[in-house]
């Protein structure tokens, strides 16, 4: 495709005219969506549509080969949405686990000097001195749940990033690498929870998430909030407020994921209902173009 690596505003005038002949609009083009003409074989296109396809660099053979490619892209898009939703759920679960653990340690009056220690001997000594033998089991269960949710959340975001990177029209750019790199770093960090090293790894991973954002939206706000919380921990701050801010950020991520799924399926359903004509309007009040572009960068 002659203009495959361009966004609508970057297209030359002849490119916009060729795309318009096929039924594209600004919204469809930037959302990586296609008009109904792109689901037809070459022989089913009218003369004007064939001319537009030729101006965009297609011939009959290459055009007809697009159907299988588009089907794969649709499946990848659904898989990417699923990874976003699952990752956001796991991160929200991680936040809830941390809040419950914080409340538990406050109820049992565990001193900060003990909380800052990672070795089992310190915890065992304190539990015997204060007759809290059950806290060792609770602590072990906490770390198991924490590690599992952290790894699964980071893995889901990394998978989403790789899928988007492979299907992105701009190809393998540095910007497209930030999300999968952030996810991979988060997974490595979750598997080696060791005090300050874990905090630095978490801050770096969240910074990659923030830098992967392309616009000011809910995912950007959530990622910025996560970075603030992470850097506050590095600066020595602590307390329930940071945990609740972390939960708010995770809720913003989950909101974005759910809205993205609704937009994707809503758009697909409208295409199904209108398959006799090209669709050139947004599928929801939050346009499918914005939702598609924003689902991991918003």
PDB file of C-alpha atoms in Angstrom:
ATOM      1  CA  UNK A   1       0.000   0.000   0.000  1.00  0.00           C
ATOM      2  CA  UNK A   2       1.497   3.297  -1.160  1.00  0.00           C
ATOM      3  CA  UNK A   3       0.462   5.340   1.878  1.00  0.00           C
ATOM      4  CA  UNK A   4       0.430   2.617   4.537  1.00  0.00           C
ATOM      5  CA  UNK A   5       2.853   4.407   6.847  1.00  0.00           C
ATOM      6  CA  UNK A   6       1.005   7.751   6.898  1.00  0.00           C
ATOM      7  CA  UNK A   7      -1.698   9.212   9.100  1.00  0.00           C
ATOM      8  CA  UNK A   8      -4.488  11.113   7.401  1.00  0.00           C
ATOM      9  CA  UNK A   9      -3.040  14.570   8.061  1.00  0.00           C
ATOM     10  CA  UNK A  10       0.286  13.370   6.640  1.00  0.00           C
ATOM     11  CA  UNK A  11      -1.242  12.166   3.373  1.00  0.00           C
ATOM     12  CA  UNK A  12      -0.671  14.233   0.250  1.00  0.00           C
ATOM     13  CA  UNK A  13      -3.781  15.553  -1.424  1.00  0.00           C
ATOM     14  CA  UNK A  14      -3.724  12.833  -4.090  1.00  0.00           C
ATOM     15  CA  UNK A  15      -3.515  10.217  -1.338  1.00  0.00           C
ATOM     16  CA  UNK A  16      -6.584  11.616   0.421  1.00  0.00           C
ATOM     17  CA  UNK A  17      -8.478  11.697  -2.874  1.00  0.00           C
ATOM     18  CA  UNK A  18      -7.569   8.072  -3.623  1.00  0.00           C
ATOM     19  CA  UNK A  19      -8.585   6.962  -0.126  1.00  0.00           C
ATOM     20  CA  UNK A  20     -11.862   8.885  -0.364  1.00  0.00           C
ATOM     21  CA  UNK A  21     -12.744   7.041  -3.554  1.00  0.00           C
ATOM     22  CA  UNK A  22     -12.549   3.817  -1.559  1.00  0.00           C
ATOM     23  CA  UNK A  23     -14.762   5.207   1.197  1.00  0.00           C
ATOM     24  CA  UNK A  24     -12.120   6.197   3.723  1.00  0.00           C
ATOM     25  CA  UNK A  25     -12.550   9.153   6.045  1.00  0.00           C
ATOM     26  CA  UNK A  26     -10.191  10.838   8.472  1.00  0.00           C
ATOM     27  CA  UNK A  27     -11.666   8.786  11.343  1.00  0.00           C
ATOM     28  CA  UNK A  28     -11.466   5.441   9.557  1.00  0.00           C
ATOM     29  CA  UNK A  29      -7.925   5.972   8.305  1.00  0.00           C
ATOM     30  CA  UNK A  30      -6.406   6.983  11.632  1.00  0.00           C
ATOM     31  CA  UNK A  31      -8.302   4.217  13.465  1.00  0.00           C
ATOM     32  CA  UNK A  32      -6.901   1.513  11.149  1.00  0.00           C
ATOM     33  CA  UNK A  33     -10.491   0.714  10.161  1.00  0.00           C
ATOM     34  CA  UNK A  34     -11.633  -0.002   6.635  1.00  0.00           C
ATOM     35  CA  UNK A  35     -14.730   0.923   4.596  1.00  0.00           C
ATOM     36  CA  UNK A  36     -16.925  -1.801   3.162  1.00  0.00           C
ATOM     37  CA  UNK A  37     -15.216  -1.562  -0.237  1.00  0.00           C
ATOM     38  CA  UNK A  38     -12.079  -3.041   1.326  1.00  0.00           C
ATOM     39  CA  UNK A  39     -14.029  -6.203   2.148  1.00  0.00           C
ATOM     40  CA  UNK A  40     -14.911  -6.779  -1.497  1.00  0.00           C
ATOM     41  CA  UNK A  41     -12.985  -8.551  -4.206  1.00  0.00           C
ATOM     42  CA  UNK A  42     -11.532  -6.536  -7.068  1.00  0.00           C
ATOM     43  CA  UNK A  43     -14.215  -7.567  -9.519  1.00  0.00           C
ATOM     44  CA  UNK A  44     -16.918  -6.340  -7.147  1.00  0.00           C
ATOM     45  CA  UNK A  45     -15.498  -2.809  -6.973  1.00  0.00           C
ATOM     46  CA  UNK A  46     -16.900  -0.115  -9.207  1.00  0.00           C
ATOM     47  CA  UNK A  47     -14.650   1.786 -11.609  1.00  0.00           C
ATOM     48  CA  UNK A  48     -14.161   4.693  -9.225  1.00  0.00           C
ATOM     49  CA  UNK A  49     -13.128   2.387  -6.374  1.00  0.00           C
ATOM     50  CA  UNK A  50     -10.749   0.438  -8.605  1.00  0.00           C
ATOM     51  CA  UNK A  51      -9.165   3.700  -9.696  1.00  0.00           C
ATOM     52  CA  UNK A  52      -8.723   4.715  -6.061  1.00  0.00           C
ATOM     53  CA  UNK A  53      -7.152   1.334  -5.256  1.00  0.00           C
ATOM     54  CA  UNK A  54      -4.733   1.664  -8.180  1.00  0.00           C
ATOM     55  CA  UNK A  55      -3.758   5.160  -7.084  1.00  0.00           C
ATOM     56  CA  UNK A  56      -2.956   3.708  -3.670  1.00  0.00           C
ATOM     57  CA  UNK A  57      -0.632   1.127  -5.218  1.00  0.00           C
ATOM     58  CA  UNK A  58      -2.835  -1.948  -5.589  1.00  0.00           C
ATOM     59  CA  UNK A  59      -3.546  -4.205  -8.512  1.00  0.00           C
ATOM     60  CA  UNK A  60      -6.127  -6.976  -8.719  1.00  0.00           C
ATOM     61  CA  UNK A  61      -3.843  -9.643  -7.233  1.00  0.00           C
ATOM     62  CA  UNK A  62      -2.548  -7.614  -4.283  1.00  0.00           C
ATOM     63  CA  UNK A  63      -6.035  -6.283  -3.526  1.00  0.00           C
ATOM     64  CA  UNK A  64      -7.618  -9.726  -3.352  1.00  0.00           C
ATOM     65  CA  UNK A  65      -4.834 -10.915  -1.029  1.00  0.00           C
ATOM     66  CA  UNK A  66      -5.848  -8.284   1.513  1.00  0.00           C
ATOM     67  CA  UNK A  67      -8.888 -10.188   2.795  1.00  0.00           C
ATOM     68  CA  UNK A  68      -6.819 -12.806   4.624  1.00  0.00           C
ATOM     69  CA  UNK A  69      -4.516 -10.089   5.992  1.00  0.00           C
ATOM     70  CA  UNK A  70      -7.454  -8.077   7.322  1.00  0.00           C
ATOM     71  CA  UNK A  71      -8.919 -11.144   8.995  1.00  0.00           C
ATOM     72  CA  UNK A  72      -5.651 -11.712  10.856  1.00  0.00           C
ATOM     73  CA  UNK A  73      -5.517  -8.036  11.835  1.00  0.00           C
ATOM     74  CA  UNK A  74      -9.015  -8.271  13.289  1.00  0.00           C
ATOM     75  CA  UNK A  75      -8.069 -11.258  15.433  1.00  0.00           C
ATOM     76  CA  UNK A  76      -4.914  -9.486  16.607  1.00  0.00           C
ATOM     77  CA  UNK A  77      -6.952  -6.423  17.519  1.00  0.00           C
ATOM     78  CA  UNK A  78      -9.336  -8.483  19.654  1.00  0.00           C
ATOM     79  CA  UNK A  79      -6.382 -10.221  21.312  1.00  0.00           C
ATOM     80  CA  UNK A  80      -4.768  -6.869  22.048  1.00  0.00           C
ATOM     81  CA  UNK A  81      -7.972  -5.634  23.709  1.00  0.00           C
ATOM     82  CA  UNK A  82      -8.142  -8.811  25.783  1.00  0.00           C
ATOM     83  CA  UNK A  83      -4.544  -8.332  26.969  1.00  0.00           C
ATOM     84  CA  UNK A  84      -5.302  -4.726  27.920  1.00  0.00           C
ATOM     85  CA  UNK A  85      -8.356  -5.698  29.954  1.00  0.00           C
ATOM     86  CA  UNK A  86      -6.611  -8.596  31.696  1.00  0.00           C
ATOM     87  CA  UNK A  87      -3.502  -6.556  32.434  1.00  0.00           C
ATOM     88  CA  UNK A  88      -5.568  -3.739  33.943  1.00  0.00           C
ATOM     89  CA  UNK A  89      -7.515  -6.204  36.083  1.00  0.00           C
ATOM     90  CA  UNK A  90      -4.302  -7.802  37.358  1.00  0.00           C
ATOM     91  CA  UNK A  91      -2.795  -4.421  38.191  1.00  0.00           C
ATOM     92  CA  UNK A  92      -5.956  -3.378  40.026  1.00  0.00           C
ATOM     93  CA  UNK A  93      -5.872  -6.677  41.902  1.00  0.00           C
ATOM     94  CA  UNK A  94      -2.236  -5.962  42.791  1.00  0.00           C
ATOM     95  CA  UNK A  95      -3.249  -2.610  44.219  1.00  0.00           C
ATOM     96  CA  UNK A  96      -6.030  -4.154  46.304  1.00  0.00           C
ATOM     97  CA  UNK A  97      -3.630  -6.783  47.661  1.00  0.00           C
ATOM     98  CA  UNK A  98      -1.236  -4.047  48.771  1.00  0.00           C
ATOM     99  CA  UNK A  99      -4.026  -2.117  50.494  1.00  0.00           C
ATOM    100  CA  UNK A 100      -5.168  -5.213  52.394  1.00  0.00           C
ATOM    101  CA  UNK A 101      -1.597  -5.978  53.471  1.00  0.00           C
ATOM    102  CA  UNK A 102      -1.055  -2.404  54.618  1.00  0.00           C
ATOM    103  CA  UNK A 103      -4.257  -2.515  56.666  1.00  0.00           C
ATOM    104  CA  UNK A 104      -3.278  -5.878  58.166  1.00  0.00           C
ATOM    105  CA  UNK A 105       0.159  -4.663  59.270  1.00  0.00           C
ATOM    106  CA  UNK A 106      -1.344  -1.505  60.750  1.00  0.00           C
ATOM    107  CA  UNK A 107      -3.919  -3.514  62.683  1.00  0.00           C
ATOM    108  CA  UNK A 108      -1.118  -5.680  64.095  1.00  0.00           C
ATOM    109  CA  UNK A 109       1.109  -2.657  64.744  1.00  0.00           C
ATOM    110  CA  UNK A 110       4.067  -3.993  62.783  1.00  0.00           C
ATOM    111  CA  UNK A 111       6.863  -1.398  63.157  1.00  0.00           C
ATOM    112  CA  UNK A 112       8.375   0.215  60.062  1.00  0.00           C
ATOM    113  CA  UNK A 113      11.775  -1.209  60.946  1.00  0.00           C
ATOM    114  CA  UNK A 114      10.341  -4.718  60.485  1.00  0.00           C
ATOM    115  CA  UNK A 115       8.388  -3.824  57.344  1.00  0.00           C
ATOM    116  CA  UNK A 116      11.594  -2.552  55.752  1.00  0.00           C
ATOM    117  CA  UNK A 117      13.312  -5.919  56.289  1.00  0.00           C
ATOM    118  CA  UNK A 118      13.021  -8.682  53.687  1.00  0.00           C
ATOM    119  CA  UNK A 119      14.637 -11.506  55.626  1.00  0.00           C
ATOM    120  CA  UNK A 120      12.454 -14.093  57.335  1.00  0.00           C
ATOM    121  CA  UNK A 121      14.514 -14.138  60.528  1.00  0.00           C
ATOM    122  CA  UNK A 122      13.557 -10.580  61.440  1.00  0.00           C
ATOM    123  CA  UNK A 123       9.872 -11.274  60.861  1.00  0.00           C
ATOM    124  CA  UNK A 124       9.995 -14.560  62.754  1.00  0.00           C
ATOM    125  CA  UNK A 125      11.724 -12.933  65.704  1.00  0.00           C
ATOM    126  CA  UNK A 126       9.186 -10.104  65.849  1.00  0.00           C
ATOM    127  CA  UNK A 127       6.208 -12.472  65.515  1.00  0.00           C
ATOM    128  CA  UNK A 128       7.423 -14.603  68.453  1.00  0.00           C
ATOM    129  CA  UNK A 129       8.089 -11.567  70.615  1.00  0.00           C
ATOM    130  CA  UNK A 130       4.611 -10.166  69.952  1.00  0.00           C
ATOM    131  CA  UNK A 131       2.685 -13.451  69.795  1.00  0.00           C
ATOM    132  CA  UNK A 132       1.660 -13.018  66.150  1.00  0.00           C
ATOM    133  CA  UNK A 133       2.676 -16.385  64.759  1.00  0.00           C
ATOM    134  CA  UNK A 134       0.055 -16.236  61.994  1.00  0.00           C
ATOM    135  CA  UNK A 135       1.647 -13.169  60.411  1.00  0.00           C
ATOM    136  CA  UNK A 136       4.395 -15.244  58.787  1.00  0.00           C
ATOM    137  CA  UNK A 137       1.830 -17.281  56.878  1.00  0.00           C
ATOM    138  CA  UNK A 138      -0.119 -14.156  55.916  1.00  0.00           C
ATOM    139  CA  UNK A 139       3.080 -12.474  54.744  1.00  0.00           C
ATOM    140  CA  UNK A 140       4.051 -15.452  52.604  1.00  0.00           C
ATOM    141  CA  UNK A 141       0.574 -15.571  51.057  1.00  0.00           C
ATOM    142  CA  UNK A 142       0.755 -11.827  50.403  1.00  0.00           C
ATOM    143  CA  UNK A 143       4.021 -12.105  48.503  1.00  0.00           C
ATOM    144  CA  UNK A 144       2.750 -15.031  46.421  1.00  0.00           C
ATOM    145  CA  UNK A 145      -0.355 -13.091  45.396  1.00  0.00           C
ATOM    146  CA  UNK A 146       1.669  -9.919  44.856  1.00  0.00           C
ATOM    147  CA  UNK A 147       4.185 -11.608  42.590  1.00  0.00           C
ATOM    148  CA  UNK A 148       1.521 -13.465  40.615  1.00  0.00           C
ATOM    149  CA  UNK A 149      -0.611 -10.366  39.962  1.00  0.00           C
ATOM    150  CA  UNK A 150       2.441  -8.255  39.142  1.00  0.00           C
ATOM    151  CA  UNK A 151       3.867 -10.789  36.685  1.00  0.00           C
ATOM    152  CA  UNK A 152       0.506 -11.400  34.975  1.00  0.00           C
ATOM    153  CA  UNK A 153      -0.233  -7.684  34.713  1.00  0.00           C
ATOM    154  CA  UNK A 154       3.179  -6.900  33.236  1.00  0.00           C
ATOM    155  CA  UNK A 155       2.988  -9.920  30.899  1.00  0.00           C
ATOM    156  CA  UNK A 156      -0.436  -8.833  29.604  1.00  0.00           C
ATOM    157  CA  UNK A 157       0.789  -5.294  28.926  1.00  0.00           C
ATOM    158  CA  UNK A 158       3.945  -6.603  27.261  1.00  0.00           C
ATOM    159  CA  UNK A 159       1.860  -8.904  25.056  1.00  0.00           C
ATOM    160  CA  UNK A 160      -0.454  -6.024  24.170  1.00  0.00           C
ATOM    161  CA  UNK A 161       2.555  -3.885  23.287  1.00  0.00           C
ATOM    162  CA  UNK A 162       4.087  -6.564  21.058  1.00  0.00           C
ATOM    163  CA  UNK A 163       0.784  -7.135  19.253  1.00  0.00           C
ATOM    164  CA  UNK A 164       0.319  -3.417  18.658  1.00  0.00           C
ATOM    165  CA  UNK A 165       3.931  -3.048  17.564  1.00  0.00           C
ATOM    166  CA  UNK A 166       3.579  -5.832  14.998  1.00  0.00           C
ATOM    167  CA  UNK A 167       0.307  -4.489  13.596  1.00  0.00           C
ATOM    168  CA  UNK A 168       1.122  -0.780  13.768  1.00  0.00           C
ATOM    169  CA  UNK A 169       1.274   0.950  10.428  1.00  0.00           C
ATOM    170  CA  UNK A 170       4.352   2.915  11.505  1.00  0.00           C
ATOM    171  CA  UNK A 171       6.316  -0.286  12.050  1.00  0.00           C
ATOM    172  CA  UNK A 172       9.055  -0.894  14.591  1.00  0.00           C
ATOM    173  CA  UNK A 173       9.763   2.591  15.884  1.00  0.00           C
ATOM    174  CA  UNK A 174      11.349   3.450  19.224  1.00  0.00           C
ATOM    175  CA  UNK A 175       8.022   4.772  20.456  1.00  0.00           C
ATOM    176  CA  UNK A 176       6.262   1.476  19.650  1.00  0.00           C
ATOM    177  CA  UNK A 177       8.872  -0.427  21.666  1.00  0.00           C
ATOM    178  CA  UNK A 178       8.178   1.415  24.916  1.00  0.00           C
ATOM    179  CA  UNK A 179       5.059  -0.502  25.983  1.00  0.00           C
ATOM    180  CA  UNK A 180       6.461  -4.039  25.483  1.00  0.00           C
ATOM    181  CA  UNK A 181       9.769  -2.988  27.055  1.00  0.00           C
ATOM    182  CA  UNK A 182       7.903  -1.587  30.049  1.00  0.00           C
ATOM    183  CA  UNK A 183       5.976  -4.844  30.400  1.00  0.00           C
ATOM    184  CA  UNK A 184       9.105  -6.991  30.149  1.00  0.00           C
ATOM    185  CA  UNK A 185      10.888  -4.836  32.709  1.00  0.00           C
ATOM    186  CA  UNK A 186       7.854  -5.119  34.990  1.00  0.00           C
ATOM    187  CA  UNK A 187       7.951  -8.919  34.749  1.00  0.00           C
ATOM    188  CA  UNK A 188      11.661  -9.063  35.579  1.00  0.00           C
ATOM    189  CA  UNK A 189      11.143  -6.646  38.435  1.00  0.00           C
ATOM    190  CA  UNK A 190       8.238  -8.673  39.873  1.00  0.00           C
ATOM    191  CA  UNK A 191      10.351 -11.816  40.007  1.00  0.00           C
ATOM    192  CA  UNK A 192      13.191 -10.264  42.017  1.00  0.00           C
ATOM    193  CA  UNK A 193      11.412  -8.310  44.753  1.00  0.00           C
ATOM    194  CA  UNK A 194      14.296  -6.899  46.770  1.00  0.00           C
ATOM    195  CA  UNK A 195      13.603  -3.559  48.421  1.00  0.00           C
ATOM    196  CA  UNK A 196      15.046  -0.581  46.578  1.00  0.00           C
ATOM    197  CA  UNK A 197      15.908  -2.607  43.463  1.00  0.00           C
ATOM    198  CA  UNK A 198      12.232  -3.450  43.097  1.00  0.00           C
ATOM    199  CA  UNK A 199      11.226   0.196  43.536  1.00  0.00           C
ATOM    200  CA  UNK A 200      13.671   1.382  40.889  1.00  0.00           C
ATOM    201  CA  UNK A 201      12.512  -1.323  38.475  1.00  0.00           C
ATOM    202  CA  UNK A 202       8.881  -0.447  39.055  1.00  0.00           C
ATOM    203  CA  UNK A 203       9.563   3.261  38.466  1.00  0.00           C
ATOM    204  CA  UNK A 204      11.381   2.487  35.203  1.00  0.00           C
ATOM    205  CA  UNK A 205       8.606   0.189  33.969  1.00  0.00           C
ATOM    206  CA  UNK A 206       5.901   2.752  34.731  1.00  0.00           C
ATOM    207  CA  UNK A 207       7.948   5.482  33.065  1.00  0.00           C
ATOM    208  CA  UNK A 208       7.995   3.410  29.869  1.00  0.00           C
ATOM    209  CA  UNK A 209       4.217   3.094  30.089  1.00  0.00           C
ATOM    210  CA  UNK A 210       3.918   6.864  30.436  1.00  0.00           C
ATOM    211  CA  UNK A 211       6.286   7.574  27.546  1.00  0.00           C
ATOM    212  CA  UNK A 212       4.303   5.207  25.311  1.00  0.00           C
ATOM    213  CA  UNK A 213       1.313   7.589  25.525  1.00  0.00           C
ATOM    214  CA  UNK A 214       0.715   9.714  22.450  1.00  0.00           C
ATOM    215  CA  UNK A 215      -2.021  11.973  23.753  1.00  0.00           C
ATOM    216  CA  UNK A 216      -3.401  13.496  26.925  1.00  0.00           C
ATOM    217  CA  UNK A 217      -6.097  11.037  27.971  1.00  0.00           C
ATOM    218  CA  UNK A 218      -7.107   8.647  30.761  1.00  0.00           C
ATOM    219  CA  UNK A 219      -4.286   6.190  30.179  1.00  0.00           C
ATOM    220  CA  UNK A 220      -1.819   9.067  30.248  1.00  0.00           C
ATOM    221  CA  UNK A 221      -3.330  10.379  33.493  1.00  0.00           C
ATOM    222  CA  UNK A 222      -3.281   6.905  35.058  1.00  0.00           C
ATOM    223  CA  UNK A 223       0.322   6.318  33.994  1.00  0.00           C
ATOM    224  CA  UNK A 224       1.388   9.755  35.245  1.00  0.00           C
ATOM    225  CA  UNK A 225      -0.289   9.060  38.572  1.00  0.00           C
ATOM    226  CA  UNK A 226       1.473   5.697  38.819  1.00  0.00           C
ATOM    227  CA  UNK A 227       4.813   7.391  38.144  1.00  0.00           C
ATOM    228  CA  UNK A 228       4.159   9.978  40.855  1.00  0.00           C
ATOM    229  CA  UNK A 229       3.382   7.204  43.338  1.00  0.00           C
ATOM    230  CA  UNK A 230       6.430   5.186  42.295  1.00  0.00           C
ATOM    231  CA  UNK A 231       8.838   8.126  42.552  1.00  0.00           C
ATOM    232  CA  UNK A 232       7.282   9.109  45.890  1.00  0.00           C
ATOM    233  CA  UNK A 233       8.230   5.670  47.234  1.00  0.00           C
ATOM    234  CA  UNK A 234      11.764   6.169  45.926  1.00  0.00           C
ATOM    235  CA  UNK A 235      11.924   9.504  47.715  1.00  0.00           C
ATOM    236  CA  UNK A 236      11.079   7.798  51.001  1.00  0.00           C
ATOM    237  CA  UNK A 237       7.395   8.659  51.267  1.00  0.00           C
ATOM    238  CA  UNK A 238       4.905   6.024  52.398  1.00  0.00           C
ATOM    239  CA  UNK A 239       1.371   5.643  53.683  1.00  0.00           C
ATOM    240  CA  UNK A 240      -2.168   4.694  52.675  1.00  0.00           C
ATOM    241  CA  UNK A 241      -2.601   7.770  50.472  1.00  0.00           C
ATOM    242  CA  UNK A 242      -0.087   6.468  47.953  1.00  0.00           C
ATOM    243  CA  UNK A 243      -1.833   3.099  47.898  1.00  0.00           C
ATOM    244  CA  UNK A 244      -5.189   4.711  47.183  1.00  0.00           C
ATOM    245  CA  UNK A 245      -3.688   6.885  44.448  1.00  0.00           C
ATOM    246  CA  UNK A 246      -2.273   3.709  42.933  1.00  0.00           C
ATOM    247  CA  UNK A 247      -5.761   2.163  42.963  1.00  0.00           C
ATOM    248  CA  UNK A 248      -7.219   5.233  41.238  1.00  0.00           C
ATOM    249  CA  UNK A 249      -4.578   4.968  38.519  1.00  0.00           C
ATOM    250  CA  UNK A 250      -5.374   1.270  37.989  1.00  0.00           C
ATOM    251  CA  UNK A 251      -9.086   2.087  37.777  1.00  0.00           C
ATOM    252  CA  UNK A 252      -8.320   4.636  35.048  1.00  0.00           C
ATOM    253  CA  UNK A 253      -6.412   1.960  33.130  1.00  0.00           C
ATOM    254  CA  UNK A 254      -9.292  -0.474  33.496  1.00  0.00           C
ATOM    255  CA  UNK A 255     -11.775   2.177  32.381  1.00  0.00           C
ATOM    256  CA  UNK A 256      -9.727   2.749  29.228  1.00  0.00           C
ATOM    257  CA  UNK A 257      -9.572  -0.971  28.553  1.00  0.00           C
ATOM    258  CA  UNK A 258     -13.336  -1.459  28.919  1.00  0.00           C
ATOM    259  CA  UNK A 259     -14.136   1.581  26.761  1.00  0.00           C
ATOM    260  CA  UNK A 260     -11.730   0.306  24.117  1.00  0.00           C
ATOM    261  CA  UNK A 261     -13.434  -3.100  24.034  1.00  0.00           C
ATOM    262  CA  UNK A 262     -16.867  -1.486  23.799  1.00  0.00           C
ATOM    263  CA  UNK A 263     -15.682   0.751  20.963  1.00  0.00           C
ATOM    264  CA  UNK A 264     -14.078  -2.108  19.053  1.00  0.00           C
ATOM    265  CA  UNK A 265     -17.078  -4.399  19.232  1.00  0.00           C
ATOM    266  CA  UNK A 266     -19.487  -1.521  18.693  1.00  0.00           C
ATOM    267  CA  UNK A 267     -17.668  -0.500  15.549  1.00  0.00           C
ATOM    268  CA  UNK A 268     -17.531  -4.083  14.288  1.00  0.00           C
ATOM    269  CA  UNK A 269     -21.247  -4.526  14.966  1.00  0.00           C
ATOM    270  CA  UNK A 270     -22.089  -1.337  13.112  1.00  0.00           C
ATOM    271  CA  UNK A 271     -19.980  -2.477  10.183  1.00  0.00           C
ATOM    272  CA  UNK A 272     -21.948  -5.735  10.187  1.00  0.00           C
ATOM    273  CA  UNK A 273     -25.259  -3.867  10.206  1.00  0.00           C
ATOM    274  CA  UNK A 274     -24.105  -1.501   7.484  1.00  0.00           C
ATOM    275  CA  UNK A 275     -22.118  -3.820   5.274  1.00  0.00           C
ATOM    276  CA  UNK A 276     -23.882  -2.539   2.162  1.00  0.00           C
ATOM    277  CA  UNK A 277     -22.301   0.903   2.633  1.00  0.00           C
ATOM    278  CA  UNK A 278     -19.015   2.366   3.837  1.00  0.00           C
ATOM    279  CA  UNK A 279     -18.978   3.523   7.443  1.00  0.00           C
ATOM    280  CA  UNK A 280     -17.466   6.947   7.872  1.00  0.00           C
ATOM    281  CA  UNK A 281     -18.856   8.065  11.241  1.00  0.00           C
ATOM    282  CA  UNK A 282     -17.662   7.273  14.788  1.00  0.00           C
ATOM    283  CA  UNK A 283     -19.304   4.279  16.420  1.00  0.00           C
ATOM    284  CA  UNK A 284     -19.746   5.908  19.817  1.00  0.00           C
ATOM    285  CA  UNK A 285     -19.642   9.334  21.515  1.00  0.00           C
ATOM    286  CA  UNK A 286     -15.955   8.668  22.103  1.00  0.00           C
ATOM    287  CA  UNK A 287     -14.997   8.079  18.485  1.00  0.00           C
ATOM    288  CA  UNK A 288     -13.676   4.677  17.509  1.00  0.00           C
ATOM    289  CA  UNK A 289     -10.681   6.439  16.043  1.00  0.00           C
ATOM    290  CA  UNK A 290      -9.722   7.867  19.428  1.00  0.00           C
ATOM    291  CA  UNK A 291     -10.582   4.709  21.317  1.00  0.00           C
ATOM    292  CA  UNK A 292      -8.646   2.507  18.927  1.00  0.00           C
ATOM    293  CA  UNK A 293      -5.573   4.726  19.087  1.00  0.00           C
ATOM    294  CA  UNK A 294      -5.898   5.265  22.824  1.00  0.00           C
ATOM    295  CA  UNK A 295      -6.568   1.853  24.199  1.00  0.00           C
ATOM    296  CA  UNK A 296      -3.036   1.435  25.456  1.00  0.00           C
ATOM    297  CA  UNK A 297      -1.873   5.024  25.030  1.00  0.00           C
ATOM    298  CA  UNK A 298      -4.833   6.777  26.638  1.00  0.00           C
TER     299      UNK A 298
END
